[in-house]
C-alpha cells in the first residue's frame, strides 16, 4: 500500500476533487498545497508589508475538512477568486516563498498516509513519494469544467475569459525558474479529458494497491 501520494498537474485538471475522494476512500489526509500559495496571495493583497516580511510570520493551517486558516482566521472561500488565483501564481515564483511552503508541506507529510496535490510535489516537495500522478486534461475541457463549477455557484462567468486565465497560469507555472510545473520522470500520467471523476479515482486506487 502506498503511504505517500503526490498529485501534480495544471490548473483545473481535477487534482483537488480527485485527491479528496482518494483520501476519503483510504482514510488519508488530503493536503492542498495550492491553497497555501493562495493564502500567501490573499495576505499580500491585504497588506502593505513586503512579501519577505509576510512570509516570515505567516501562519497557514489546513484542517481535515479542507478548510484553510490564515493567521488563525478561516479564508476557505476568500482564496478562491480569479484575482487570488492569478496572484497565487505570481507569488509562487519567488524562491523564499517556495522554501517556506515546501518546509511546511514536508512537515505535514511526515506522518504518512497523505495525498498531496500541487505543481511540484513529485519533483521537489516529496521526491520519494510512493506514488506520483501527473493529472492533466485538454485546456478546453479544463476551462469547461471550471466554467460549470463557477456557474453552479451562481457566478456570472465567461468561458473564453476562463480559458485565457487558465492558459496564462499554466504558462507562468510551467515556465518559472524555480520548481516549475512538470511531470516527474517516475510519475504516472493520467489524461482525464475523456474520463469521469470516479474513473480517475479508481485508476489511482488501483495504482495504490499495486506493488
Ligand atoms: O492548485 P491551485 O490552482 O489552487 O494553485 C494556485 C497557484 O499556486 C498555482 O497557479 C501555482 C501555485 N502553486 C505552486 O506553485 N506550487 C504548488 N505546489 C501549488 C500551487
mmCIF file with all atom_site columns, C-alpha atoms and ligand atoms in Angstrom:
data_model
loop_
_atom_site.group_PDB
_atom_site.id
_atom_site.type_symbol
_atom_site.label_atom_id
_atom_site.label_alt_id
_atom_site.label_comp_id
_atom_site.label_asym_id
_atom_site.label_entity_id
_atom_site.label_seq_id
_atom_site.pdbx_PDB_ins_code
_atom_site.Cartn_x
_atom_site.Cartn_y
_atom_site.Cartn_z
_atom_site.occupancy
_atom_site.B_iso_or_equiv
_atom_site.pdbx_formal_charge
_atom_site.auth_seq_id
_atom_site.auth_comp_id
_atom_site.auth_asym_id
_atom_site.auth_atom_id
_atom_site.pdbx_PDB_model_num
ATOM   1   C CA . UNK A 1 1   ? 0.000   0.000  0.000   1.00 0.00 ? 1   UNK A CA 1
ATOM   2   C CA . UNK A 1 2   ? 1.329   3.424  -0.981  1.00 0.00 ? 2   UNK A CA 1
ATOM   3   C CA . UNK A 1 3   ? 1.637   5.723  2.057   1.00 0.00 ? 3   UNK A CA 1
ATOM   4   C CA . UNK A 1 4   ? 2.589   8.976  0.358   1.00 0.00 ? 4   UNK A CA 1
ATOM   5   C CA . UNK A 1 5   ? 0.854   10.026 -2.842  1.00 0.00 ? 5   UNK A CA 1
ATOM   6   C CA . UNK A 1 6   ? 1.845   13.084 -4.896  1.00 0.00 ? 6   UNK A CA 1
ATOM   7   C CA . UNK A 1 7   ? -0.563  14.535 -7.461  1.00 0.00 ? 7   UNK A CA 1
ATOM   8   C CA . UNK A 1 8   ? 0.623   17.282 -9.800  1.00 0.00 ? 8   UNK A CA 1
ATOM   9   C CA . UNK A 1 9   ? -0.813  18.882 -12.893 1.00 0.00 ? 9   UNK A CA 1
ATOM   10  C CA . UNK A 1 10  ? -2.066  22.104 -14.475 1.00 0.00 ? 10  UNK A CA 1
ATOM   11  C CA . UNK A 1 11  ? -4.904  24.293 -13.209 1.00 0.00 ? 11  UNK A CA 1
ATOM   12  C CA . UNK A 1 12  ? -8.377  22.794 -13.474 1.00 0.00 ? 12  UNK A CA 1
ATOM   13  C CA . UNK A 1 13  ? -7.280  19.207 -14.186 1.00 0.00 ? 13  UNK A CA 1
ATOM   14  C CA . UNK A 1 14  ? -9.377  17.944 -11.241 1.00 0.00 ? 14  UNK A CA 1
ATOM   15  C CA . UNK A 1 15  ? -6.478  17.330 -8.838  1.00 0.00 ? 15  UNK A CA 1
ATOM   16  C CA . UNK A 1 16  ? -8.250  18.505 -5.696  1.00 0.00 ? 16  UNK A CA 1
ATOM   17  C CA . UNK A 1 17  ? -11.611 16.808 -6.432  1.00 0.00 ? 17  UNK A CA 1
ATOM   18  C CA . UNK A 1 18  ? -9.930  13.515 -7.173  1.00 0.00 ? 18  UNK A CA 1
ATOM   19  C CA . UNK A 1 19  ? -7.371  13.739 -4.347  1.00 0.00 ? 19  UNK A CA 1
ATOM   20  C CA . UNK A 1 20  ? -10.111 14.454 -1.790  1.00 0.00 ? 20  UNK A CA 1
ATOM   21  C CA . UNK A 1 21  ? -12.050 11.367 -2.908  1.00 0.00 ? 21  UNK A CA 1
ATOM   22  C CA . UNK A 1 22  ? -8.953  9.148  -2.837  1.00 0.00 ? 22  UNK A CA 1
ATOM   23  C CA . UNK A 1 23  ? -8.150  10.479 0.665   1.00 0.00 ? 23  UNK A CA 1
ATOM   24  C CA . UNK A 1 24  ? -11.693 9.631  1.813   1.00 0.00 ? 24  UNK A CA 1
ATOM   25  C CA . UNK A 1 25  ? -11.508 6.098  0.412   1.00 0.00 ? 25  UNK A CA 1
ATOM   26  C CA . UNK A 1 26  ? -8.134  5.399  2.029   1.00 0.00 ? 26  UNK A CA 1
ATOM   27  C CA . UNK A 1 27  ? -8.671  7.326  5.266   1.00 0.00 ? 27  UNK A CA 1
ATOM   28  C CA . UNK A 1 28  ? -5.692  9.526  4.329   1.00 0.00 ? 28  UNK A CA 1
ATOM   29  C CA . UNK A 1 29  ? -5.077  13.212 4.949   1.00 0.00 ? 29  UNK A CA 1
ATOM   30  C CA . UNK A 1 30  ? -5.541  15.439 1.897   1.00 0.00 ? 30  UNK A CA 1
ATOM   31  C CA . UNK A 1 31  ? -3.145  18.378 1.629   1.00 0.00 ? 31  UNK A CA 1
ATOM   32  C CA . UNK A 1 32  ? -3.974  21.109 -0.891  1.00 0.00 ? 32  UNK A CA 1
ATOM   33  C CA . UNK A 1 33  ? -0.703  22.985 -1.449  1.00 0.00 ? 33  UNK A CA 1
ATOM   34  C CA . UNK A 1 34  ? -2.312  25.396 -3.919  1.00 0.00 ? 34  UNK A CA 1
ATOM   35  C CA . UNK A 1 35  ? -4.464  26.631 -1.028  1.00 0.00 ? 35  UNK A CA 1
ATOM   36  C CA . UNK A 1 36  ? -1.264  27.539 0.816   1.00 0.00 ? 36  UNK A CA 1
ATOM   37  C CA . UNK A 1 37  ? 0.025   29.664 -2.097  1.00 0.00 ? 37  UNK A CA 1
ATOM   38  C CA . UNK A 1 38  ? -3.438  31.203 -2.285  1.00 0.00 ? 38  UNK A CA 1
ATOM   39  C CA . UNK A 1 39  ? -3.282  32.103 1.430   1.00 0.00 ? 39  UNK A CA 1
ATOM   40  C CA . UNK A 1 40  ? 0.045   33.886 0.859   1.00 0.00 ? 40  UNK A CA 1
ATOM   41  C CA . UNK A 1 41  ? -1.519  35.730 -2.088  1.00 0.00 ? 41  UNK A CA 1
ATOM   42  C CA . UNK A 1 42  ? -4.553  36.751 -0.020  1.00 0.00 ? 42  UNK A CA 1
ATOM   43  C CA . UNK A 1 43  ? -2.390  38.104 2.775   1.00 0.00 ? 43  UNK A CA 1
ATOM   44  C CA . UNK A 1 44  ? -0.221  40.056 0.318   1.00 0.00 ? 44  UNK A CA 1
ATOM   45  C CA . UNK A 1 45  ? -3.350  41.563 -1.278  1.00 0.00 ? 45  UNK A CA 1
ATOM   46  C CA . UNK A 1 46  ? -4.460  42.950 2.128   1.00 0.00 ? 46  UNK A CA 1
ATOM   47  C CA . UNK A 1 47  ? -1.107  44.083 3.407   1.00 0.00 ? 47  UNK A CA 1
ATOM   48  C CA . UNK A 1 48  ? 1.422   46.822 2.755   1.00 0.00 ? 48  UNK A CA 1
ATOM   49  C CA . UNK A 1 49  ? 4.208   44.686 4.182   1.00 0.00 ? 49  UNK A CA 1
ATOM   50  C CA . UNK A 1 50  ? 6.970   43.300 1.959   1.00 0.00 ? 50  UNK A CA 1
ATOM   51  C CA . UNK A 1 51  ? 6.381   39.750 0.811   1.00 0.00 ? 51  UNK A CA 1
ATOM   52  C CA . UNK A 1 52  ? 9.546   38.692 2.695   1.00 0.00 ? 52  UNK A CA 1
ATOM   53  C CA . UNK A 1 53  ? 8.067   40.016 5.975   1.00 0.00 ? 53  UNK A CA 1
ATOM   54  C CA . UNK A 1 54  ? 4.700   38.412 5.214   1.00 0.00 ? 54  UNK A CA 1
ATOM   55  C CA . UNK A 1 55  ? 6.383   35.062 4.653   1.00 0.00 ? 55  UNK A CA 1
ATOM   56  C CA . UNK A 1 56  ? 8.415   35.318 7.860   1.00 0.00 ? 56  UNK A CA 1
ATOM   57  C CA . UNK A 1 57  ? 5.464   35.342 10.202  1.00 0.00 ? 57  UNK A CA 1
ATOM   58  C CA . UNK A 1 58  ? 2.573   33.868 8.214   1.00 0.00 ? 58  UNK A CA 1
ATOM   59  C CA . UNK A 1 59  ? 0.515   31.076 9.822   1.00 0.00 ? 59  UNK A CA 1
ATOM   60  C CA . UNK A 1 60  ? -1.244  28.734 7.411   1.00 0.00 ? 60  UNK A CA 1
ATOM   61  C CA . UNK A 1 61  ? -3.293  25.774 8.575   1.00 0.00 ? 61  UNK A CA 1
ATOM   62  C CA . UNK A 1 62  ? -5.394  23.220 6.711   1.00 0.00 ? 62  UNK A CA 1
ATOM   63  C CA . UNK A 1 63  ? -7.858  21.137 8.699   1.00 0.00 ? 63  UNK A CA 1
ATOM   64  C CA . UNK A 1 64  ? -9.275  17.694 7.946   1.00 0.00 ? 64  UNK A CA 1
ATOM   65  C CA . UNK A 1 65  ? -12.314 19.246 6.222   1.00 0.00 ? 65  UNK A CA 1
ATOM   66  C CA . UNK A 1 66  ? -10.030 21.033 3.734   1.00 0.00 ? 66  UNK A CA 1
ATOM   67  C CA . UNK A 1 67  ? -10.729 24.366 5.427   1.00 0.00 ? 67  UNK A CA 1
ATOM   68  C CA . UNK A 1 68  ? -7.941  26.927 5.161   1.00 0.00 ? 68  UNK A CA 1
ATOM   69  C CA . UNK A 1 69  ? -6.887  29.244 8.005   1.00 0.00 ? 69  UNK A CA 1
ATOM   70  C CA . UNK A 1 70  ? -4.665  32.281 7.551   1.00 0.00 ? 70  UNK A CA 1
ATOM   71  C CA . UNK A 1 71  ? -3.219  33.675 10.792  1.00 0.00 ? 71  UNK A CA 1
ATOM   72  C CA . UNK A 1 72  ? -5.995  31.829 12.640  1.00 0.00 ? 72  UNK A CA 1
ATOM   73  C CA . UNK A 1 73  ? -8.890  33.150 10.515  1.00 0.00 ? 73  UNK A CA 1
ATOM   74  C CA . UNK A 1 74  ? -10.810 30.941 8.089   1.00 0.00 ? 74  UNK A CA 1
ATOM   75  C CA . UNK A 1 75  ? -10.294 32.030 4.451   1.00 0.00 ? 75  UNK A CA 1
ATOM   76  C CA . UNK A 1 76  ? -11.518 28.925 2.598   1.00 0.00 ? 76  UNK A CA 1
ATOM   77  C CA . UNK A 1 77  ? -13.860 30.913 0.319   1.00 0.00 ? 77  UNK A CA 1
ATOM   78  C CA . UNK A 1 78  ? -11.845 34.136 0.001   1.00 0.00 ? 78  UNK A CA 1
ATOM   79  C CA . UNK A 1 79  ? -8.892  32.359 -1.596  1.00 0.00 ? 79  UNK A CA 1
ATOM   80  C CA . UNK A 1 80  ? -10.980 31.004 -4.493  1.00 0.00 ? 80  UNK A CA 1
ATOM   81  C CA . UNK A 1 81  ? -11.480 34.159 -6.561  1.00 0.00 ? 81  UNK A CA 1
ATOM   82  C CA . UNK A 1 82  ? -9.911  34.606 -10.038 1.00 0.00 ? 82  UNK A CA 1
ATOM   83  C CA . UNK A 1 83  ? -7.817  37.521 -8.690  1.00 0.00 ? 83  UNK A CA 1
ATOM   84  C CA . UNK A 1 84  ? -6.304  35.348 -5.981  1.00 0.00 ? 84  UNK A CA 1
ATOM   85  C CA . UNK A 1 85  ? -5.693  32.503 -8.492  1.00 0.00 ? 85  UNK A CA 1
ATOM   86  C CA . UNK A 1 86  ? -3.587  34.861 -10.590 1.00 0.00 ? 86  UNK A CA 1
ATOM   87  C CA . UNK A 1 87  ? -1.841  36.394 -7.575  1.00 0.00 ? 87  UNK A CA 1
ATOM   88  C CA . UNK A 1 88  ? -1.061  32.923 -6.143  1.00 0.00 ? 88  UNK A CA 1
ATOM   89  C CA . UNK A 1 89  ? 0.677   32.041 -9.389  1.00 0.00 ? 89  UNK A CA 1
ATOM   90  C CA . UNK A 1 90  ? 2.565   35.381 -9.218  1.00 0.00 ? 90  UNK A CA 1
ATOM   91  C CA . UNK A 1 91  ? 3.836   34.935 -5.639  1.00 0.00 ? 91  UNK A CA 1
ATOM   92  C CA . UNK A 1 92  ? 4.708   31.278 -6.257  1.00 0.00 ? 92  UNK A CA 1
ATOM   93  C CA . UNK A 1 93  ? 7.654   32.203 -8.446  1.00 0.00 ? 93  UNK A CA 1
ATOM   94  C CA . UNK A 1 94  ? 9.710   33.551 -5.528  1.00 0.00 ? 94  UNK A CA 1
ATOM   95  C CA . UNK A 1 95  ? 12.282  31.170 -4.056  1.00 0.00 ? 95  UNK A CA 1
ATOM   96  C CA . UNK A 1 96  ? 11.762  32.385 -0.466  1.00 0.00 ? 96  UNK A CA 1
ATOM   97  C CA . UNK A 1 97  ? 8.003   31.768 -0.736  1.00 0.00 ? 97  UNK A CA 1
ATOM   98  C CA . UNK A 1 98  ? 8.512   28.262 -2.120  1.00 0.00 ? 98  UNK A CA 1
ATOM   99  C CA . UNK A 1 99  ? 11.148  27.450 0.506   1.00 0.00 ? 99  UNK A CA 1
ATOM   100 C CA . UNK A 1 100 ? 8.838   28.330 3.400   1.00 0.00 ? 100 UNK A CA 1
ATOM   101 C CA . UNK A 1 101 ? 5.828   26.492 1.969   1.00 0.00 ? 101 UNK A CA 1
ATOM   102 C CA . UNK A 1 102 ? 7.881   23.465 0.920   1.00 0.00 ? 102 UNK A CA 1
ATOM   103 C CA . UNK A 1 103 ? 9.164   23.127 4.514   1.00 0.00 ? 103 UNK A CA 1
ATOM   104 C CA . UNK A 1 104 ? 5.628   23.346 5.876   1.00 0.00 ? 104 UNK A CA 1
ATOM   105 C CA . UNK A 1 105 ? 4.371   20.814 3.324   1.00 0.00 ? 105 UNK A CA 1
ATOM   106 C CA . UNK A 1 106 ? 7.129   18.315 4.140   1.00 0.00 ? 106 UNK A CA 1
ATOM   107 C CA . UNK A 1 107 ? 6.262   18.624 7.847   1.00 0.00 ? 107 UNK A CA 1
ATOM   108 C CA . UNK A 1 108 ? 2.601   17.997 7.079   1.00 0.00 ? 108 UNK A CA 1
ATOM   109 C CA . UNK A 1 109 ? 3.529   14.815 5.183   1.00 0.00 ? 109 UNK A CA 1
ATOM   110 C CA . UNK A 1 110 ? 5.861   13.457 7.893   1.00 0.00 ? 110 UNK A CA 1
ATOM   111 C CA . UNK A 1 111 ? 3.268   11.186 9.472   1.00 0.00 ? 111 UNK A CA 1
ATOM   112 C CA . UNK A 1 112 ? 2.484   9.468  6.160   1.00 0.00 ? 112 UNK A CA 1
ATOM   113 C CA . UNK A 1 113 ? -0.938  8.365  4.926   1.00 0.00 ? 113 UNK A CA 1
ATOM   114 C CA . UNK A 1 114 ? -1.215  11.557 2.903   1.00 0.00 ? 114 UNK A CA 1
ATOM   115 C CA . UNK A 1 115 ? -2.197  12.593 -0.573  1.00 0.00 ? 115 UNK A CA 1
ATOM   116 C CA . UNK A 1 116 ? -0.789  15.990 -1.507  1.00 0.00 ? 116 UNK A CA 1
ATOM   117 C CA . UNK A 1 117 ? -1.591  17.910 -4.669  1.00 0.00 ? 117 UNK A CA 1
ATOM   118 C CA . UNK A 1 118 ? 0.126   20.850 -6.369  1.00 0.00 ? 118 UNK A CA 1
ATOM   119 C CA . UNK A 1 119 ? 2.625   21.583 -9.111  1.00 0.00 ? 119 UNK A CA 1
ATOM   120 C CA . UNK A 1 120 ? 5.990   20.430 -7.715  1.00 0.00 ? 120 UNK A CA 1
ATOM   121 C CA . UNK A 1 121 ? 5.053   17.722 -5.230  1.00 0.00 ? 121 UNK A CA 1
ATOM   122 C CA . UNK A 1 122 ? 6.556   14.786 -7.131  1.00 0.00 ? 122 UNK A CA 1
ATOM   123 C CA . UNK A 1 123 ? 9.568   16.754 -8.362  1.00 0.00 ? 123 UNK A CA 1
ATOM   124 C CA . UNK A 1 124 ? 10.525  18.869 -5.306  1.00 0.00 ? 124 UNK A CA 1
ATOM   125 C CA . UNK A 1 125 ? 8.416   18.590 -2.186  1.00 0.00 ? 125 UNK A CA 1
ATOM   126 C CA . UNK A 1 126 ? 8.150   14.795 -1.874  1.00 0.00 ? 126 UNK A CA 1
ATOM   127 C CA . UNK A 1 127 ? 10.583  13.329 -4.411  1.00 0.00 ? 127 UNK A CA 1
ATOM   128 C CA . UNK A 1 128 ? 10.453  9.986  -2.548  1.00 0.00 ? 128 UNK A CA 1
ATOM   129 C CA . UNK A 1 129 ? 6.642   9.726  -2.684  1.00 0.00 ? 129 UNK A CA 1
ATOM   130 C CA . UNK A 1 130 ? 5.439   6.112  -3.057  1.00 0.00 ? 130 UNK A CA 1
ATOM   131 C CA . UNK A 1 131 ? 3.132   7.025  -5.930  1.00 0.00 ? 131 UNK A CA 1
ATOM   132 C CA . UNK A 1 132 ? 3.294   10.047 -8.236  1.00 0.00 ? 132 UNK A CA 1
ATOM   133 C CA . UNK A 1 133 ? 0.434   11.026 -10.516 1.00 0.00 ? 133 UNK A CA 1
ATOM   134 C CA . UNK A 1 134 ? 0.521   13.709 -13.185 1.00 0.00 ? 134 UNK A CA 1
ATOM   135 C CA . UNK A 1 135 ? -3.101  14.577 -13.865 1.00 0.00 ? 135 UNK A CA 1
ATOM   136 C CA . UNK A 1 136 ? -3.934  16.594 -16.909 1.00 0.00 ? 136 UNK A CA 1
ATOM   137 C CA . UNK A 1 137 ? -6.750  17.314 -19.392 1.00 0.00 ? 137 UNK A CA 1
ATOM   138 C CA . UNK A 1 138 ? -7.112  19.417 -22.523 1.00 0.00 ? 138 UNK A CA 1
ATOM   139 C CA . UNK A 1 139 ? -7.323  23.181 -21.991 1.00 0.00 ? 139 UNK A CA 1
ATOM   140 C CA . UNK A 1 140 ? -10.848 23.245 -23.472 1.00 0.00 ? 140 UNK A CA 1
ATOM   141 C CA . UNK A 1 141 ? -12.055 20.568 -21.091 1.00 0.00 ? 141 UNK A CA 1
ATOM   142 C CA . UNK A 1 142 ? -10.402 22.220 -18.070 1.00 0.00 ? 142 UNK A CA 1
ATOM   143 C CA . UNK A 1 143 ? -11.965 25.566 -18.969 1.00 0.00 ? 143 UNK A CA 1
ATOM   144 C CA . UNK A 1 144 ? -15.372 23.936 -19.471 1.00 0.00 ? 144 UNK A CA 1
ATOM   145 C CA . UNK A 1 145 ? -15.232 22.249 -16.053 1.00 0.00 ? 145 UNK A CA 1
ATOM   146 C CA . UNK A 1 146 ? -14.203 25.457 -14.290 1.00 0.00 ? 146 UNK A CA 1
ATOM   147 C CA . UNK A 1 147 ? -16.979 27.336 -16.128 1.00 0.00 ? 147 UNK A CA 1
ATOM   148 C CA . UNK A 1 148 ? -19.618 24.858 -14.966 1.00 0.00 ? 148 UNK A CA 1
ATOM   149 C CA . UNK A 1 149 ? -18.286 24.865 -11.415 1.00 0.00 ? 149 UNK A CA 1
ATOM   150 C CA . UNK A 1 150 ? -18.476 28.672 -11.167 1.00 0.00 ? 150 UNK A CA 1
ATOM   151 C CA . UNK A 1 151 ? -21.861 28.803 -12.893 1.00 0.00 ? 151 UNK A CA 1
ATOM   152 C CA . UNK A 1 152 ? -23.216 26.275 -10.398 1.00 0.00 ? 152 UNK A CA 1
ATOM   153 C CA . UNK A 1 153 ? -22.059 28.626 -7.621  1.00 0.00 ? 153 UNK A CA 1
ATOM   154 C CA . UNK A 1 154 ? -24.175 31.363 -9.206  1.00 0.00 ? 154 UNK A CA 1
ATOM   155 C CA . UNK A 1 155 ? -21.263 33.427 -10.533 1.00 0.00 ? 155 UNK A CA 1
ATOM   156 C CA . UNK A 1 156 ? -21.589 35.120 -13.915 1.00 0.00 ? 156 UNK A CA 1
ATOM   157 C CA . UNK A 1 157 ? -18.701 33.799 -15.960 1.00 0.00 ? 157 UNK A CA 1
ATOM   158 C CA . UNK A 1 158 ? -17.311 33.864 -19.468 1.00 0.00 ? 158 UNK A CA 1
ATOM   159 C CA . UNK A 1 159 ? -15.848 30.693 -20.966 1.00 0.00 ? 159 UNK A CA 1
ATOM   160 C CA . UNK A 1 160 ? -13.205 32.460 -23.075 1.00 0.00 ? 160 UNK A CA 1
ATOM   161 C CA . UNK A 1 161 ? -12.057 34.559 -20.115 1.00 0.00 ? 161 UNK A CA 1
ATOM   162 C CA . UNK A 1 162 ? -11.685 31.399 -18.016 1.00 0.00 ? 162 UNK A CA 1
ATOM   163 C CA . UNK A 1 163 ? -9.762  29.659 -20.785 1.00 0.00 ? 163 UNK A CA 1
ATOM   164 C CA . UNK A 1 164 ? -7.378  32.632 -21.075 1.00 0.00 ? 164 UNK A CA 1
ATOM   165 C CA . UNK A 1 165 ? -6.886  32.792 -17.321 1.00 0.00 ? 165 UNK A CA 1
ATOM   166 C CA . UNK A 1 166 ? -6.043  29.074 -17.160 1.00 0.00 ? 166 UNK A CA 1
ATOM   167 C CA . UNK A 1 167 ? -3.681  29.296 -20.160 1.00 0.00 ? 167 UNK A CA 1
ATOM   168 C CA . UNK A 1 168 ? -1.835  32.242 -18.596 1.00 0.00 ? 168 UNK A CA 1
ATOM   169 C CA . UNK A 1 169 ? -1.486  30.463 -15.264 1.00 0.00 ? 169 UNK A CA 1
ATOM   170 C CA . UNK A 1 170 ? -0.238  27.250 -16.954 1.00 0.00 ? 170 UNK A CA 1
ATOM   171 C CA . UNK A 1 171 ? 2.353   29.277 -18.819 1.00 0.00 ? 171 UNK A CA 1
ATOM   172 C CA . UNK A 1 172 ? 3.542   31.097 -15.686 1.00 0.00 ? 172 UNK A CA 1
ATOM   173 C CA . UNK A 1 173 ? 3.582   27.929 -13.585 1.00 0.00 ? 173 UNK A CA 1
ATOM   174 C CA . UNK A 1 174 ? 5.470   25.840 -16.118 1.00 0.00 ? 174 UNK A CA 1
ATOM   175 C CA . UNK A 1 175 ? 7.935   28.496 -17.260 1.00 0.00 ? 175 UNK A CA 1
ATOM   176 C CA . UNK A 1 176 ? 9.038   29.834 -13.861 1.00 0.00 ? 176 UNK A CA 1
ATOM   177 C CA . UNK A 1 177 ? 12.661  29.179 -12.935 1.00 0.00 ? 177 UNK A CA 1
ATOM   178 C CA . UNK A 1 178 ? 12.177  27.563 -9.540  1.00 0.00 ? 178 UNK A CA 1
ATOM   179 C CA . UNK A 1 179 ? 10.253  24.308 -9.231  1.00 0.00 ? 179 UNK A CA 1
ATOM   180 C CA . UNK A 1 180 ? 8.162   24.728 -12.394 1.00 0.00 ? 180 UNK A CA 1
ATOM   181 C CA . UNK A 1 181 ? 5.151   22.573 -13.120 1.00 0.00 ? 181 UNK A CA 1
ATOM   182 C CA . UNK A 1 182 ? 6.439   19.452 -14.817 1.00 0.00 ? 182 UNK A CA 1
ATOM   183 C CA . UNK A 1 183 ? 5.826   15.750 -14.811 1.00 0.00 ? 183 UNK A CA 1
ATOM   184 C CA . UNK A 1 184 ? 8.282   13.831 -12.609 1.00 0.00 ? 184 UNK A CA 1
ATOM   185 C CA . UNK A 1 185 ? 10.126  11.118 -14.538 1.00 0.00 ? 185 UNK A CA 1
ATOM   186 C CA . UNK A 1 186 ? 8.600   8.423  -12.364 1.00 0.00 ? 186 UNK A CA 1
ATOM   187 C CA . UNK A 1 187 ? 5.051   9.858  -12.363 1.00 0.00 ? 187 UNK A CA 1
ATOM   188 C CA . UNK A 1 188 ? 2.095   8.060  -13.932 1.00 0.00 ? 188 UNK A CA 1
ATOM   189 C CA . UNK A 1 189 ? 0.363   10.281 -16.490 1.00 0.00 ? 189 UNK A CA 1
ATOM   190 C CA . UNK A 1 190 ? -3.433  10.342 -16.363 1.00 0.00 ? 190 UNK A CA 1
ATOM   191 C CA . UNK A 1 191 ? -5.241  12.348 -19.025 1.00 0.00 ? 191 UNK A CA 1
ATOM   192 C CA . UNK A 1 192 ? -8.744  12.925 -17.676 1.00 0.00 ? 192 UNK A CA 1
ATOM   193 C CA . UNK A 1 193 ? -10.131 14.712 -20.758 1.00 0.00 ? 193 UNK A CA 1
ATOM   194 C CA . UNK A 1 194 ? -12.494 11.826 -21.510 1.00 0.00 ? 194 UNK A CA 1
ATOM   195 C CA . UNK A 1 195 ? -12.756 10.311 -18.035 1.00 0.00 ? 195 UNK A CA 1
ATOM   196 C CA . UNK A 1 196 ? -15.345 10.725 -15.299 1.00 0.00 ? 196 UNK A CA 1
ATOM   197 C CA . UNK A 1 197 ? -14.155 11.676 -11.812 1.00 0.00 ? 197 UNK A CA 1
ATOM   198 C CA . UNK A 1 198 ? -14.852 8.191  -10.445 1.00 0.00 ? 198 UNK A CA 1
ATOM   199 C CA . UNK A 1 199 ? -12.825 6.616  -13.263 1.00 0.00 ? 199 UNK A CA 1
ATOM   200 C CA . UNK A 1 200 ? -9.784  8.712  -12.323 1.00 0.00 ? 200 UNK A CA 1
ATOM   201 C CA . UNK A 1 201 ? -10.274 7.870  -8.636  1.00 0.00 ? 201 UNK A CA 1
ATOM   202 C CA . UNK A 1 202 ? -10.448 4.142  -9.475  1.00 0.00 ? 202 UNK A CA 1
ATOM   203 C CA . UNK A 1 203 ? -7.270  4.343  -11.542 1.00 0.00 ? 203 UNK A CA 1
ATOM   204 C CA . UNK A 1 204 ? -5.389  5.984  -8.663  1.00 0.00 ? 204 UNK A CA 1
ATOM   205 C CA . UNK A 1 205 ? -6.753  3.500  -6.109  1.00 0.00 ? 205 UNK A CA 1
ATOM   206 C CA . UNK A 1 206 ? -5.665  0.596  -8.329  1.00 0.00 ? 206 UNK A CA 1
ATOM   207 C CA . UNK A 1 207 ? -2.168  2.097  -8.529  1.00 0.00 ? 207 UNK A CA 1
ATOM   208 C CA . UNK A 1 208 ? -2.141  2.472  -4.720  1.00 0.00 ? 208 UNK A CA 1
ATOM   209 C CA . UNK A 1 209 ? -2.770  -1.213 -4.240  1.00 0.00 ? 209 UNK A CA 1
ATOM   210 C CA . UNK A 1 210 ? -0.311  -2.307 -6.941  1.00 0.00 ? 210 UNK A CA 1
ATOM   211 C CA . UNK A 1 211 ? 3.261   -3.121 -5.895  1.00 0.00 ? 211 UNK A CA 1
HETATM 212 O O1 . LIG B 2 .   ? -3.719  24.438 -7.381  1.00 0.00 ? 1   LIG B O1 1
HETATM 213 P P1 . LIG B 2 .   ? -4.175  25.914 -7.331  1.00 0.00 ? 1   LIG B P1 1
HETATM 214 O O2 . LIG B 2 .   ? -4.816  26.363 -8.615  1.00 0.00 ? 1   LIG B O2 1
HETATM 215 O O3 . LIG B 2 .   ? -5.007  26.205 -6.147  1.00 0.00 ? 1   LIG B O3 1
HETATM 216 O O4 . LIG B 2 .   ? -2.800  26.735 -7.178  1.00 0.00 ? 1   LIG B O4 1
HETATM 217 C C1 . LIG B 2 .   ? -2.739  28.136 -7.207  1.00 0.00 ? 1   LIG B C1 1
HETATM 218 C C2 . LIG B 2 .   ? -1.367  28.592 -7.678  1.00 0.00 ? 1   LIG B C2 1
HETATM 219 O O5 . LIG B 2 .   ? -0.376  28.254 -6.688  1.00 0.00 ? 1   LIG B O5 1
HETATM 220 C C3 . LIG B 2 .   ? -0.856  27.936 -8.973  1.00 0.00 ? 1   LIG B C3 1
HETATM 221 O O6 . LIG B 2 .   ? -1.232  28.679 -10.116 1.00 0.00 ? 1   LIG B O6 1
HETATM 222 C C4 . LIG B 2 .   ? 0.640   27.906 -8.789  1.00 0.00 ? 1   LIG B C4 1
HETATM 223 C C5 . LIG B 2 .   ? 0.845   27.871 -7.303  1.00 0.00 ? 1   LIG B C5 1
HETATM 224 N N1 . LIG B 2 .   ? 1.245   26.552 -6.812  1.00 0.00 ? 1   LIG B N1 1
HETATM 225 C C6 . LIG B 2 .   ? 2.580   26.224 -6.884  1.00 0.00 ? 1   LIG B C6 1
HETATM 226 O O7 . LIG B 2 .   ? 3.382   26.998 -7.410  1.00 0.00 ? 1   LIG B O7 1
HETATM 227 N N2 . LIG B 2 .   ? 3.033   25.060 -6.347  1.00 0.00 ? 1   LIG B N2 1
HETATM 228 C C7 . LIG B 2 .   ? 2.190   24.200 -5.779  1.00 0.00 ? 1   LIG B C7 1
HETATM 229 N N3 . LIG B 2 .   ? 2.671   23.054 -5.254  1.00 0.00 ? 1   LIG B N3 1
HETATM 230 C C8 . LIG B 2 .   ? 0.795   24.501 -5.713  1.00 0.00 ? 1   LIG B C8 1
HETATM 231 C C9 . LIG B 2 .   ? 0.353   25.679 -6.266  1.00 0.00 ? 1   LIG B C9 1
#
